[in-house]
mmCIF file of C-alpha atoms in Angstrom:
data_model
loop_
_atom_site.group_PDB
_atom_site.id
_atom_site.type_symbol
_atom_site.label_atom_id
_atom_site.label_comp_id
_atom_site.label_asym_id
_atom_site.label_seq_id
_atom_site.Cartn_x
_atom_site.Cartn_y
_atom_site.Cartn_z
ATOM 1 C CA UNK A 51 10.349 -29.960 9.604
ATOM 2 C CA UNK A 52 11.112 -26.253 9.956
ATOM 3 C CA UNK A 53 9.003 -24.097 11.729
ATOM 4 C CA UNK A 54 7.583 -20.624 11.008
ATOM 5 C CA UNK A 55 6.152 -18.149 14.049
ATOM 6 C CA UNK A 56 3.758 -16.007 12.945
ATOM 7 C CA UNK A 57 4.021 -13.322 15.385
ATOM 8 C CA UNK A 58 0.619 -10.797 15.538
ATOM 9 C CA UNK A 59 1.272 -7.529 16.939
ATOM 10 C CA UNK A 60 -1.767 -5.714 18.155
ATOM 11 C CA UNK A 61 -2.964 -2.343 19.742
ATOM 12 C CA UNK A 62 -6.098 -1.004 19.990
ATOM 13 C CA UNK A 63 -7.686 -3.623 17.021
ATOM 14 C CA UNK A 64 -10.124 -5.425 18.494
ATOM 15 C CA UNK A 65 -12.250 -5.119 15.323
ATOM 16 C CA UNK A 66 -9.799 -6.525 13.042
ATOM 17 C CA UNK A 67 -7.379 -9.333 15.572
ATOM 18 C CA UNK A 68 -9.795 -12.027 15.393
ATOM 19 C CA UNK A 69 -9.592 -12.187 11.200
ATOM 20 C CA UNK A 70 -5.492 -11.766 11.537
ATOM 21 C CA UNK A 71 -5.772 -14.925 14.174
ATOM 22 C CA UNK A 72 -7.917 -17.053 12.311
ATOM 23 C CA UNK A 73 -5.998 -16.212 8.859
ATOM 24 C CA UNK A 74 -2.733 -17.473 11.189
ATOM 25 C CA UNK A 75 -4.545 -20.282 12.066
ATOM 26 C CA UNK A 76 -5.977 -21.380 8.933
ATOM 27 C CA UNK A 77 -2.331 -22.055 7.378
ATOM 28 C CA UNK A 78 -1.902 -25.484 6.138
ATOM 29 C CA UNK A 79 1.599 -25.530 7.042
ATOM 30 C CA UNK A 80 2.027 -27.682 9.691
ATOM 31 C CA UNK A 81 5.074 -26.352 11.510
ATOM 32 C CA UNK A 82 2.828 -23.060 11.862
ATOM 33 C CA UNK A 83 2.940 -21.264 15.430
ATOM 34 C CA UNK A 84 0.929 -18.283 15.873
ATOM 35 C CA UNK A 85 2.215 -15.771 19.238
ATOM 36 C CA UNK A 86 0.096 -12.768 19.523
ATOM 37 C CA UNK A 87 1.263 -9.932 21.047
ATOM 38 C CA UNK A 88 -0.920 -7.527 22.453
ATOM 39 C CA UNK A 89 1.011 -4.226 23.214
ATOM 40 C CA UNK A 90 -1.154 -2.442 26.013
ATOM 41 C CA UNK A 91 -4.769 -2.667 24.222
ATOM 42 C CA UNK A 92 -7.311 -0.652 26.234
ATOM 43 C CA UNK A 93 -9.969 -1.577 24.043
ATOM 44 C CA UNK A 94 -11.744 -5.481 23.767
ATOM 45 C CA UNK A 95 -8.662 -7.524 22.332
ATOM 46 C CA UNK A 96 -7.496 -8.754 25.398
ATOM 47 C CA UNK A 97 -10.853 -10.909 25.626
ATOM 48 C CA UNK A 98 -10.779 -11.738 22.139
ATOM 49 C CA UNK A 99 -7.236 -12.956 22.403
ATOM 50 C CA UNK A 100 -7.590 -14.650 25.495
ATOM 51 C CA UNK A 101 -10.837 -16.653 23.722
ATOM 52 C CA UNK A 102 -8.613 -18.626 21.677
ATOM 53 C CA UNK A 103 -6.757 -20.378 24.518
ATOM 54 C CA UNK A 104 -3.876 -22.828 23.617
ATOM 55 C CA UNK A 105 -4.357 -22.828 20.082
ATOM 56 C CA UNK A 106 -1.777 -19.427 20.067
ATOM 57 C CA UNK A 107 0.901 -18.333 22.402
ATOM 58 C CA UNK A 108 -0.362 -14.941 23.655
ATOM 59 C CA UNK A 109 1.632 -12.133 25.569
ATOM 60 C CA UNK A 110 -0.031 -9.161 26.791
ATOM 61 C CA UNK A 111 2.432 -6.360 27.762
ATOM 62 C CA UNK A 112 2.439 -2.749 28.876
ATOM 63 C CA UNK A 113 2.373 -0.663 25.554
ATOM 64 C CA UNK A 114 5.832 0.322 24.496
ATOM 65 C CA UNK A 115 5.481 0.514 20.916
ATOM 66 C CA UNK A 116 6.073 -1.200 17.481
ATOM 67 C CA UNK A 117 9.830 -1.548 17.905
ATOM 68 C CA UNK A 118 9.211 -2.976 21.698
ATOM 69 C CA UNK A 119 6.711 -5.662 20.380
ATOM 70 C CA UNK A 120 8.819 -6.370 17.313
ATOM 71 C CA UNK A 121 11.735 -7.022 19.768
ATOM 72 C CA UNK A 122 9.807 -9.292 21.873
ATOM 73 C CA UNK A 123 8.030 -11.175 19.077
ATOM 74 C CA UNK A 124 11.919 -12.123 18.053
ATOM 75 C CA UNK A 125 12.890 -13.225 21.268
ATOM 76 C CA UNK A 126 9.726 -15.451 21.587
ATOM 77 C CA UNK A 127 9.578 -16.775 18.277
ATOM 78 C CA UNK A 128 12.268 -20.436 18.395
ATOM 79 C CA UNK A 129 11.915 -21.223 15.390
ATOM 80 C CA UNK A 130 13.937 -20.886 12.077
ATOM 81 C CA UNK A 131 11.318 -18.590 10.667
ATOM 82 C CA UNK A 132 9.226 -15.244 11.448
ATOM 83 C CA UNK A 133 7.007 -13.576 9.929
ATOM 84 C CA UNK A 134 5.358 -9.951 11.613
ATOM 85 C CA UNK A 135 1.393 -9.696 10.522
ATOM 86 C CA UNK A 136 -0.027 -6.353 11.262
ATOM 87 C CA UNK A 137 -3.082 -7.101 13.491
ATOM 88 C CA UNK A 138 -5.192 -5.521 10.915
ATOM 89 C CA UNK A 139 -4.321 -7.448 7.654
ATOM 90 C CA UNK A 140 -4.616 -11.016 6.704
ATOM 91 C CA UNK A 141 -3.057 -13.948 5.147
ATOM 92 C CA UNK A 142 -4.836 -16.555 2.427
ATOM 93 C CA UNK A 143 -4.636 -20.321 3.288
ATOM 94 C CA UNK A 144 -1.056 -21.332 1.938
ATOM 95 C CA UNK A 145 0.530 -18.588 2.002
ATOM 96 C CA UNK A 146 3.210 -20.545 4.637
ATOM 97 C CA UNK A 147 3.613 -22.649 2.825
ATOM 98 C CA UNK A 148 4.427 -20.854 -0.034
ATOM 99 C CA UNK A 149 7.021 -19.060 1.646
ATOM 100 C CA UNK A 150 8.792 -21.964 2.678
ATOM 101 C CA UNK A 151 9.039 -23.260 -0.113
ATOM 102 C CA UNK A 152 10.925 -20.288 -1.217
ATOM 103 C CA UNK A 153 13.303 -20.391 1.531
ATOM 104 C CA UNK A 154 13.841 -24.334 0.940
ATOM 105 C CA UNK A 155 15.010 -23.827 -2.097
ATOM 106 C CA UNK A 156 16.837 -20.930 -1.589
ATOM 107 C CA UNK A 157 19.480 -19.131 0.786
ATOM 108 C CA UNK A 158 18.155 -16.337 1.255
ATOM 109 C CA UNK A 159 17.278 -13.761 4.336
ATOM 110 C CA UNK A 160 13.763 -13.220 3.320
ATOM 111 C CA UNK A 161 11.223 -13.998 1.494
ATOM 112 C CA UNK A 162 8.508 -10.859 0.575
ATOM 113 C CA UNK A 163 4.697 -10.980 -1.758
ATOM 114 C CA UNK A 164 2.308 -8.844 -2.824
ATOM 115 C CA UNK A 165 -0.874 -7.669 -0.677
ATOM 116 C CA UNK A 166 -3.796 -7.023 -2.345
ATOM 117 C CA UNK A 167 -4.971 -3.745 -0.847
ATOM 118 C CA UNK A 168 -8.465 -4.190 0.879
ATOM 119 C CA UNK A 169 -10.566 -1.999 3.034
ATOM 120 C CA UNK A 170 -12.094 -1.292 6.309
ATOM 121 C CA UNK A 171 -14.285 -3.704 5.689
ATOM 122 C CA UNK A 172 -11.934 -6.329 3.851
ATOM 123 C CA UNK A 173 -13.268 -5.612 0.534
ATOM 124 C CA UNK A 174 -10.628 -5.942 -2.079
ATOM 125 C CA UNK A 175 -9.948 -2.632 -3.673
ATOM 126 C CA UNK A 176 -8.202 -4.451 -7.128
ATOM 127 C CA UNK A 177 -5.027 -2.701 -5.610
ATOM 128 C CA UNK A 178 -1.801 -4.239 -4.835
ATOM 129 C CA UNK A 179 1.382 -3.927 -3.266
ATOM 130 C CA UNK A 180 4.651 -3.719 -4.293
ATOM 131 C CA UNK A 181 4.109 -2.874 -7.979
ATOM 132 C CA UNK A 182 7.872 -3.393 -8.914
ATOM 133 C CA UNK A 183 10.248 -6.685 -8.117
ATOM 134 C CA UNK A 184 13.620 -5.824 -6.291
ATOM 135 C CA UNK A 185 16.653 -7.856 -7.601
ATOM 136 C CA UNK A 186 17.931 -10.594 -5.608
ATOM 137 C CA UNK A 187 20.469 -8.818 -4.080
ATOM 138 C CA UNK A 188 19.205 -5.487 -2.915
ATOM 139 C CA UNK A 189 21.733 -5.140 -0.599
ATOM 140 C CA UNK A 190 24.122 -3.895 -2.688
ATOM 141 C CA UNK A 191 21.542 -1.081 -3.663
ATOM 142 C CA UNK A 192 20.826 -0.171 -0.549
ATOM 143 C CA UNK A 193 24.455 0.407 0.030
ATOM 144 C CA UNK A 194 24.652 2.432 -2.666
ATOM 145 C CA UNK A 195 21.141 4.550 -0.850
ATOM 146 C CA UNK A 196 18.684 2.754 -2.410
ATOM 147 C CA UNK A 197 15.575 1.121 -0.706
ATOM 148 C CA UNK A 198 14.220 -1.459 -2.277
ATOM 149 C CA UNK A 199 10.480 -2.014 -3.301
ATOM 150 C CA UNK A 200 8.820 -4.080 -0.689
ATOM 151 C CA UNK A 201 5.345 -4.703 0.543
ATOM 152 C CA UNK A 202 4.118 -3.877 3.981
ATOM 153 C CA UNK A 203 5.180 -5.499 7.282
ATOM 154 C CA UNK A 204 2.855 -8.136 6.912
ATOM 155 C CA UNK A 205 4.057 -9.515 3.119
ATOM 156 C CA UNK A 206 7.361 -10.291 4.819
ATOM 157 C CA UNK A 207 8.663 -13.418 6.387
ATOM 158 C CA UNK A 208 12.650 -13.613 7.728
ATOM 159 C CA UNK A 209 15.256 -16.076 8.381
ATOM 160 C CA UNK A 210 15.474 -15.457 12.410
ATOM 161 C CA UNK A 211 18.704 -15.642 12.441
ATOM 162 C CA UNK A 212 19.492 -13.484 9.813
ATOM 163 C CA UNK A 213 17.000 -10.815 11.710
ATOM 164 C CA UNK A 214 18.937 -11.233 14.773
ATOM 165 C CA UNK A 215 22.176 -9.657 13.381
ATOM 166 C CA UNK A 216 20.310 -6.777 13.358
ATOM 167 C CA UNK A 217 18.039 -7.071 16.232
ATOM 168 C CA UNK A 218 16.808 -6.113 19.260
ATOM 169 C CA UNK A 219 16.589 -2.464 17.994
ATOM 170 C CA UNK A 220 16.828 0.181 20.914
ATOM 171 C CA UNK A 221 14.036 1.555 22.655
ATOM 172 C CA UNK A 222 13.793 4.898 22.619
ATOM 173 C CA UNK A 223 11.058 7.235 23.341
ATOM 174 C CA UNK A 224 11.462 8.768 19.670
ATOM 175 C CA UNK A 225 12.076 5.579 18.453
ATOM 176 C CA UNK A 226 8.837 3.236 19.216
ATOM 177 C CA UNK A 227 7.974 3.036 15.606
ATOM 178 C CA UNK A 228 9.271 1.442 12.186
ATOM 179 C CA UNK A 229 10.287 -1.441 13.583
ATOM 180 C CA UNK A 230 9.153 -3.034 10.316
ATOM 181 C CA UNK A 231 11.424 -0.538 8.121
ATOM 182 C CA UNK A 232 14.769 -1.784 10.190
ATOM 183 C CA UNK A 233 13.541 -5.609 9.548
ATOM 184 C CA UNK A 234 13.031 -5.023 5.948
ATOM 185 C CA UNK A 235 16.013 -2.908 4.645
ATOM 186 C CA UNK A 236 18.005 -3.876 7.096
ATOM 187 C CA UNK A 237 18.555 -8.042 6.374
ATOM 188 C CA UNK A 238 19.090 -7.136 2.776
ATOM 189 C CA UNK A 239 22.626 -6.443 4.506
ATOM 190 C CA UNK A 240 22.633 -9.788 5.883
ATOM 191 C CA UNK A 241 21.413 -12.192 2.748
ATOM 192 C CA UNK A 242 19.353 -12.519 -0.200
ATOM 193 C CA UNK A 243 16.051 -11.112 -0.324
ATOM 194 C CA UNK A 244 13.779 -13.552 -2.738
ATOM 195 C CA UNK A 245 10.285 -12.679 -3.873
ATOM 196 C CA UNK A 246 6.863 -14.577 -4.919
ATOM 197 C CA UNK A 247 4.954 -12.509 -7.395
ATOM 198 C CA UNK A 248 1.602 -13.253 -6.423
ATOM 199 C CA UNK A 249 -0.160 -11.908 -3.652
ATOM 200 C CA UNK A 250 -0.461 -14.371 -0.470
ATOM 201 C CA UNK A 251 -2.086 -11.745 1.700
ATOM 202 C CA UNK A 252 -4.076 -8.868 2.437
ATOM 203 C CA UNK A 253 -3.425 -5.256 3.602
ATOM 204 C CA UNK A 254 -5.742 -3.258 4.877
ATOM 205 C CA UNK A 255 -6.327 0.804 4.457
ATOM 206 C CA UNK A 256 -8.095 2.669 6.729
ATOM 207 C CA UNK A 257 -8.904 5.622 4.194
ATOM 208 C CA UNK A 258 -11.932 5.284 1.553
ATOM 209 C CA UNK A 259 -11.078 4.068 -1.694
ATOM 210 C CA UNK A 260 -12.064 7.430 -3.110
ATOM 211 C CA UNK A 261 -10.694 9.494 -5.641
ATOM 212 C CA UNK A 262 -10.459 12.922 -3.471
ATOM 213 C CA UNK A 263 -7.683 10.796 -0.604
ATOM 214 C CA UNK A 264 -3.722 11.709 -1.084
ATOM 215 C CA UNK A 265 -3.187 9.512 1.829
ATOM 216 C CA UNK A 266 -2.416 5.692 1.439
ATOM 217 C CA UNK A 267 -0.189 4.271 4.673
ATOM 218 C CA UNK A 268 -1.984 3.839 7.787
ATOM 219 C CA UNK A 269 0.733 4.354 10.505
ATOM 220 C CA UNK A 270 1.812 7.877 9.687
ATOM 221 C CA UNK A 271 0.159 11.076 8.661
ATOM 222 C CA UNK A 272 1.385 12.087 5.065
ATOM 223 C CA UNK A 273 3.250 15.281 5.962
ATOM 224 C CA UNK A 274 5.171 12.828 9.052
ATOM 225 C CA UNK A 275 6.260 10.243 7.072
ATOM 226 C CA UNK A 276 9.485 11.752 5.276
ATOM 227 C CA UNK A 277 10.978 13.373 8.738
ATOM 228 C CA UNK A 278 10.111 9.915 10.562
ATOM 229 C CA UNK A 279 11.974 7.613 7.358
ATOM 230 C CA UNK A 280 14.929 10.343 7.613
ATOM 231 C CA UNK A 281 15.406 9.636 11.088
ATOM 232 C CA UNK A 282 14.940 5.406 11.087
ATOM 233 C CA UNK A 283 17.683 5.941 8.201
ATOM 234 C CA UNK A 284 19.961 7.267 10.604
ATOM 235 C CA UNK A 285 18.927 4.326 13.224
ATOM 236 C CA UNK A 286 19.958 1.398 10.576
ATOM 237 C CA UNK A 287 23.220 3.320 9.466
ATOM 238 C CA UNK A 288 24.053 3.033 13.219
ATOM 239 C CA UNK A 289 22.870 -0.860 13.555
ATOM 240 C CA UNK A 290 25.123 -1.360 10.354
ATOM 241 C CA UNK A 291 27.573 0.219 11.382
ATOM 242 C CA UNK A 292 27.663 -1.035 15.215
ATOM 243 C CA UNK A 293 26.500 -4.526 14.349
ATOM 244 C CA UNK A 294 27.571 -5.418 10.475
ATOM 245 C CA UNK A 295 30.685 -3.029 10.215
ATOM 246 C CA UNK A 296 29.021 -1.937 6.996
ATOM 247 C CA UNK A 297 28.552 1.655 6.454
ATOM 248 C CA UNK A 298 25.427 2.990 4.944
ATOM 249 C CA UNK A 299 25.272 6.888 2.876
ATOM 250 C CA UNK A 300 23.989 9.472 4.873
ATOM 251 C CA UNK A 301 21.049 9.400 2.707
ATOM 252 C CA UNK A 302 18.680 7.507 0.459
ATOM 253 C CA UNK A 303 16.735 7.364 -2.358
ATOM 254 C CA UNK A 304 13.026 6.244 -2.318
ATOM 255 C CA UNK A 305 10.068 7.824 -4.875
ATOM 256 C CA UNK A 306 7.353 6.305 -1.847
ATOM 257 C CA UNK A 307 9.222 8.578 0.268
ATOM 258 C CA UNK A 308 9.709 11.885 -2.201
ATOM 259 C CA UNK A 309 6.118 11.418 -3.284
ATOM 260 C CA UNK A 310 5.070 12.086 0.130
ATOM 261 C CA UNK A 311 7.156 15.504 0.194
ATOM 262 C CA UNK A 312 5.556 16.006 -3.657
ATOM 263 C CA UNK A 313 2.563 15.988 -2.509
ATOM 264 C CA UNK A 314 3.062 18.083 0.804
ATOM 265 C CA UNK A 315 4.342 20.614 -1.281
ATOM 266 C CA UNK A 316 2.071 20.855 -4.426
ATOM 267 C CA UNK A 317 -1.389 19.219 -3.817
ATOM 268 C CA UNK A 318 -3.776 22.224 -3.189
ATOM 269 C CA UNK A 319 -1.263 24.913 -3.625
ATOM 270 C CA UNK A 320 -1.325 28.257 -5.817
ATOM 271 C CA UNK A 321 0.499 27.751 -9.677
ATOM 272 C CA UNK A 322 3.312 30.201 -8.127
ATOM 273 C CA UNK A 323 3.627 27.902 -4.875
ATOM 274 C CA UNK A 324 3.933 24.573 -7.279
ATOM 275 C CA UNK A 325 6.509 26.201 -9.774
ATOM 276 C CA UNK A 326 8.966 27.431 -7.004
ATOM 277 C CA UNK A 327 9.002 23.997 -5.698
ATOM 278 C CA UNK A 328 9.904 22.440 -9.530
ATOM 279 C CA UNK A 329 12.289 25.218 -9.580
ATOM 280 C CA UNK A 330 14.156 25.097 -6.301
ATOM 281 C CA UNK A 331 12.987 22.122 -4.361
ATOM 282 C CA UNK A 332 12.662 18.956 -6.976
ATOM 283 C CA UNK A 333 15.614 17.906 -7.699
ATOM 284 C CA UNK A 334 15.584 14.771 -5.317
ATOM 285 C CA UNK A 335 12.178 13.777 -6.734
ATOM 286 C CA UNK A 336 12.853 13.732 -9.913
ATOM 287 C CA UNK A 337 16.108 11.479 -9.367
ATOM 288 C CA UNK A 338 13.913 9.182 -7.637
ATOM 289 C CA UNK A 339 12.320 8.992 -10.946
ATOM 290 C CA UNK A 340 15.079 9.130 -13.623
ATOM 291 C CA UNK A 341 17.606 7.286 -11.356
ATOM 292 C CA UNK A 342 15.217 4.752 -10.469
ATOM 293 C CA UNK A 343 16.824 0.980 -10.653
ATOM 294 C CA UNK A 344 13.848 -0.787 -10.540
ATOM 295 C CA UNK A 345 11.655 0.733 -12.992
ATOM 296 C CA UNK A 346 11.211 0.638 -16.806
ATOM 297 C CA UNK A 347 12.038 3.640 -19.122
ATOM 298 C CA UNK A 348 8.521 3.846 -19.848
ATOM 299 C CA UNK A 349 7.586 3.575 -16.248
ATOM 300 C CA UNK A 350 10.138 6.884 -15.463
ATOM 301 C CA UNK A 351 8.879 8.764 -18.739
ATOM 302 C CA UNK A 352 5.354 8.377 -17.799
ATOM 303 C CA UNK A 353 5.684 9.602 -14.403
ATOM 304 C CA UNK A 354 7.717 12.554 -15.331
ATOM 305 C CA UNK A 355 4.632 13.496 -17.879
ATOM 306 C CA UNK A 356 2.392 12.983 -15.055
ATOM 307 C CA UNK A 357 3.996 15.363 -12.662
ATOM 308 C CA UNK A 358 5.015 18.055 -15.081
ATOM 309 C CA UNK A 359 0.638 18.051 -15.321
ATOM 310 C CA UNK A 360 1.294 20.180 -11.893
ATOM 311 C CA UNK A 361 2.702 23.343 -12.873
ATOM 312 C CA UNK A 362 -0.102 23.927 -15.419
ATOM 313 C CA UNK A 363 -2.479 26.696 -14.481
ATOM 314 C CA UNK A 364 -5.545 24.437 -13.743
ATOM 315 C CA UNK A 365 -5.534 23.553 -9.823
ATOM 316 C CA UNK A 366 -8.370 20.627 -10.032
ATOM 317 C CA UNK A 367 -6.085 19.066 -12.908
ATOM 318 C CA UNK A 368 -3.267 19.675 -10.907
ATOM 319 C CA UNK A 369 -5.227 18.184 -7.738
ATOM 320 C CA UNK A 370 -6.131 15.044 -9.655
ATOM 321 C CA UNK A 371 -2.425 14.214 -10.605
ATOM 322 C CA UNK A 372 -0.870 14.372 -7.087
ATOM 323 C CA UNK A 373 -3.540 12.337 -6.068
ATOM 324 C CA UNK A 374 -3.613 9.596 -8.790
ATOM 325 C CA UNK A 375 0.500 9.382 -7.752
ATOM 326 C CA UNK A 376 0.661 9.052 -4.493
ATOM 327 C CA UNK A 377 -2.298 6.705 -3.784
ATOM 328 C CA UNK A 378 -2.489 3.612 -5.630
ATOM 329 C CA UNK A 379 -7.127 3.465 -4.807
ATOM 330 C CA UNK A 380 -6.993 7.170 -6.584
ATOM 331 C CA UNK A 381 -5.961 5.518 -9.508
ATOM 332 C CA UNK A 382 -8.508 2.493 -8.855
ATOM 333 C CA UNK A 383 -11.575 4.741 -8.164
ATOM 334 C CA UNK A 384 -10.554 6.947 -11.298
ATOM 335 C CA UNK A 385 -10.528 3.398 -13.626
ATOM 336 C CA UNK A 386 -13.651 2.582 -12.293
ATOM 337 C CA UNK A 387 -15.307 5.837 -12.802
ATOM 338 C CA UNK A 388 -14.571 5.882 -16.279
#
C-alpha cells in the first residue's frame, strides 16, 4: 500500500494544533503518517504536541520560517505522498483516502479540493475555496503567466517526488514565507494537477465573517500580499529555470492577486482618487478579468459591472463593492442579511 505523510506545520497555534492532529489522525486511510512540525512555538504547543506520544512523528526546531519547515517536512516525509496542513485548519474523515484514490487512478503531480471556509471558532461560514476548476494541465498556463485557481496549502496533497524537482527551496531571510505558493504552482511544471470538487477539508479565517472586512488570507496583510507574490514569482522563475530548464515570463496574471491592489487603491478613497486609478492604473486588473481562462463569460461580465459600481459618486456603494469582491464572507454576511 502507498503511504501518505501528513506533515503539520505549526507556530504559535496552540489553540488550534490539537483539532489539525486529531483531524490527521482520524483518517481512515491506513497508510496515514502524521509528522508535526513545530517551528520555534513560544506559546503551549510544544506540550500539546508532545501529549500525543508515538501516535505522530514530532520535530520541534528553532523557528526559521514556512519555507524552512516546508523543507524539512519533505525531507522527513518517506513516503510516496505529502500533503502540508496548516496547523490551524482541518481535514474531514476520508479525505486520504479520497485523494488517493485520485492519484491511483491517475498520473498526476497533485491532487487539490475545496475548503469550506470556517472561523475562529470552526464554525462553517457557507464559504468555500477555490470557486473555479483549473484544467488538467495548468502547466502550460502557467507558462504562458497564468496561476491557476487552487485552494489553500492545506487542500493540497503532492506526489513527493514530483515536489522534489523543485525542492528544498532556499532559505533566505526575505524568503521564509510562501513556501506553499512554490509547492503549488510550481509541480504544475512537473505533472498533472487533478482536482476533487467537493470539499475534504476546512480552512480557517482569522477575520469576522462580517460585512465591513476587505481582508480574507491570514498570512499576509492586504496591502503586502501583491509585493510578497511579485517577489516568490521571481523565486520559482529561478527554481524553473535552475532546476527544470523551463523558463517562466517575467510576470503573471492572477485576479486574487490584482484584487488585492484593487482594493488598496479604491476601497475608502475620494471619487477623484478611484477614477485616476481606472484611468491610469487598471489595465492589469481588468485583463485579469477579460483574459481570464478559467472563468465563464458571464462570470467576467459580471465582475466588470461590479467594479465599474466604484467610480460612481456614492463612497458607501463604492465601499460595499470592493468589499463584496475581494472577500468571499462579505458576500456571505450580505446573503444572509438580506
Amino acid at each position: 500500500m502507498k503511504q501518505m505523510a501528513i506533515v503539520i506545520c505549526n507556530y504559535n497555534y496552540e489553540r488550534f494544533i490539537a483539532e489539525a492532529i486529531d483531524s490527521s489522525l482520524n483518517q481512515d486511510y491506513p497508510g496515514t503518517r502524521v509528522i508535526v512540525i513545530d517551528d520555534g512555538s513560544t506559546d503551549g504547543s510544544r506540550a500539546i504536541i508532545e501529549s500525543y506520544g508515538s501516535r505522530i512523528s514530532a520535530v520541534f526546531k528553532e523557528n526559521g520560517g514556512q519555507v524552512s519547515a516546508y523543507n524539512l517536512g519533505l525531507e522527513l516525509a518517506d513516503t510516496e505522498y505529502v500533503l502540508f496542513l496548516d496547523s490551524d485548519d482541518v481535514l474531514y474523515p476520508g479525505a486520504v483516502s479520497e485523494v488517493m484514490r485520485m492519484f491511483e487512478s491517475s498520473d498526476v503531480a497533485k491532487v487539490q479540493f475545496r475548503l469550506d471556509v470556517i472561523d475562529l471558532e470552526g464554525k462553517q461560514t457557507g464559504a468555500y475555496v477555490p470557486h473555479s476548476v483549473p484544467p488538467t494541465d495548468c502547466g502550460t498556463l502557467l507558462m504562458g503567466g497564468w496561476l491557476y485557481p487552487s485552494p489553500p496549502a492545506s487542500g493540497n496533497a503532492y506526489c513527493v517526488r514530483a515536489l522534489k524537482k523543485l525542492f528544498p527551496v532556499p532559505e533566505t531571510a526575505v524568503n521564509r514565507y510562501g513556501a506553499d505558493f512554490y509547492a503549488i504552482y510550481g509541480v504544475a511544471l512537473v505533472g498533472p494537477v487533478a482536482m476533487v470538487p467537493r470539499s475534504l477539508g476546512a480552512y480557517r479565517v482569522h477575520q469576522r465573517a462580517n460585512e465591513s472586512s476587505v481582508s480574507f488570507a491570514n498570512s499576509e496583510q492586504l496591502t503586502k500580499a501583491p509585493k510578497a507574490f511579485k517577489a516568490r514569482w521571481a523565486t520559482l522563475r529561478e527554481l524553473a529555470r535552475a532546476r527544470l530548464n523551463r523558463e517562466l515570463p517575467m510576470s503573471f496574471h492572477d485576479f486574487a492577486h490584482e484584487k488585492a491592489y484593487f482594493c488598496s487603491n479604491l476601497y475608502q478613497a475620494p471619487l477623484t482618487t478611484r477614477w485616476r486609478w481606472a484611468i491610469n492604473e487598471s489595465y492589469d486588473y481588468r485583463y485579469s478579468i477579460v483574459a481570464n481562462p478559467f472563468w465563464s463569460l458571464k462570470k467576467k461580465a459580471g465582475t466588470l459591472f461590479l467594479s465599474s459600481l466604484c467610480l460612481l459618486p456614492y463612497s458607501p456603494l463604492s465601499n460595499y463593492v470592493v468589499r463584496y469582491i475581494t472577500n468571499p464572507l462579505a458576500r456571505r454576511s450580505a446573503a444572509v442579511e438580506r
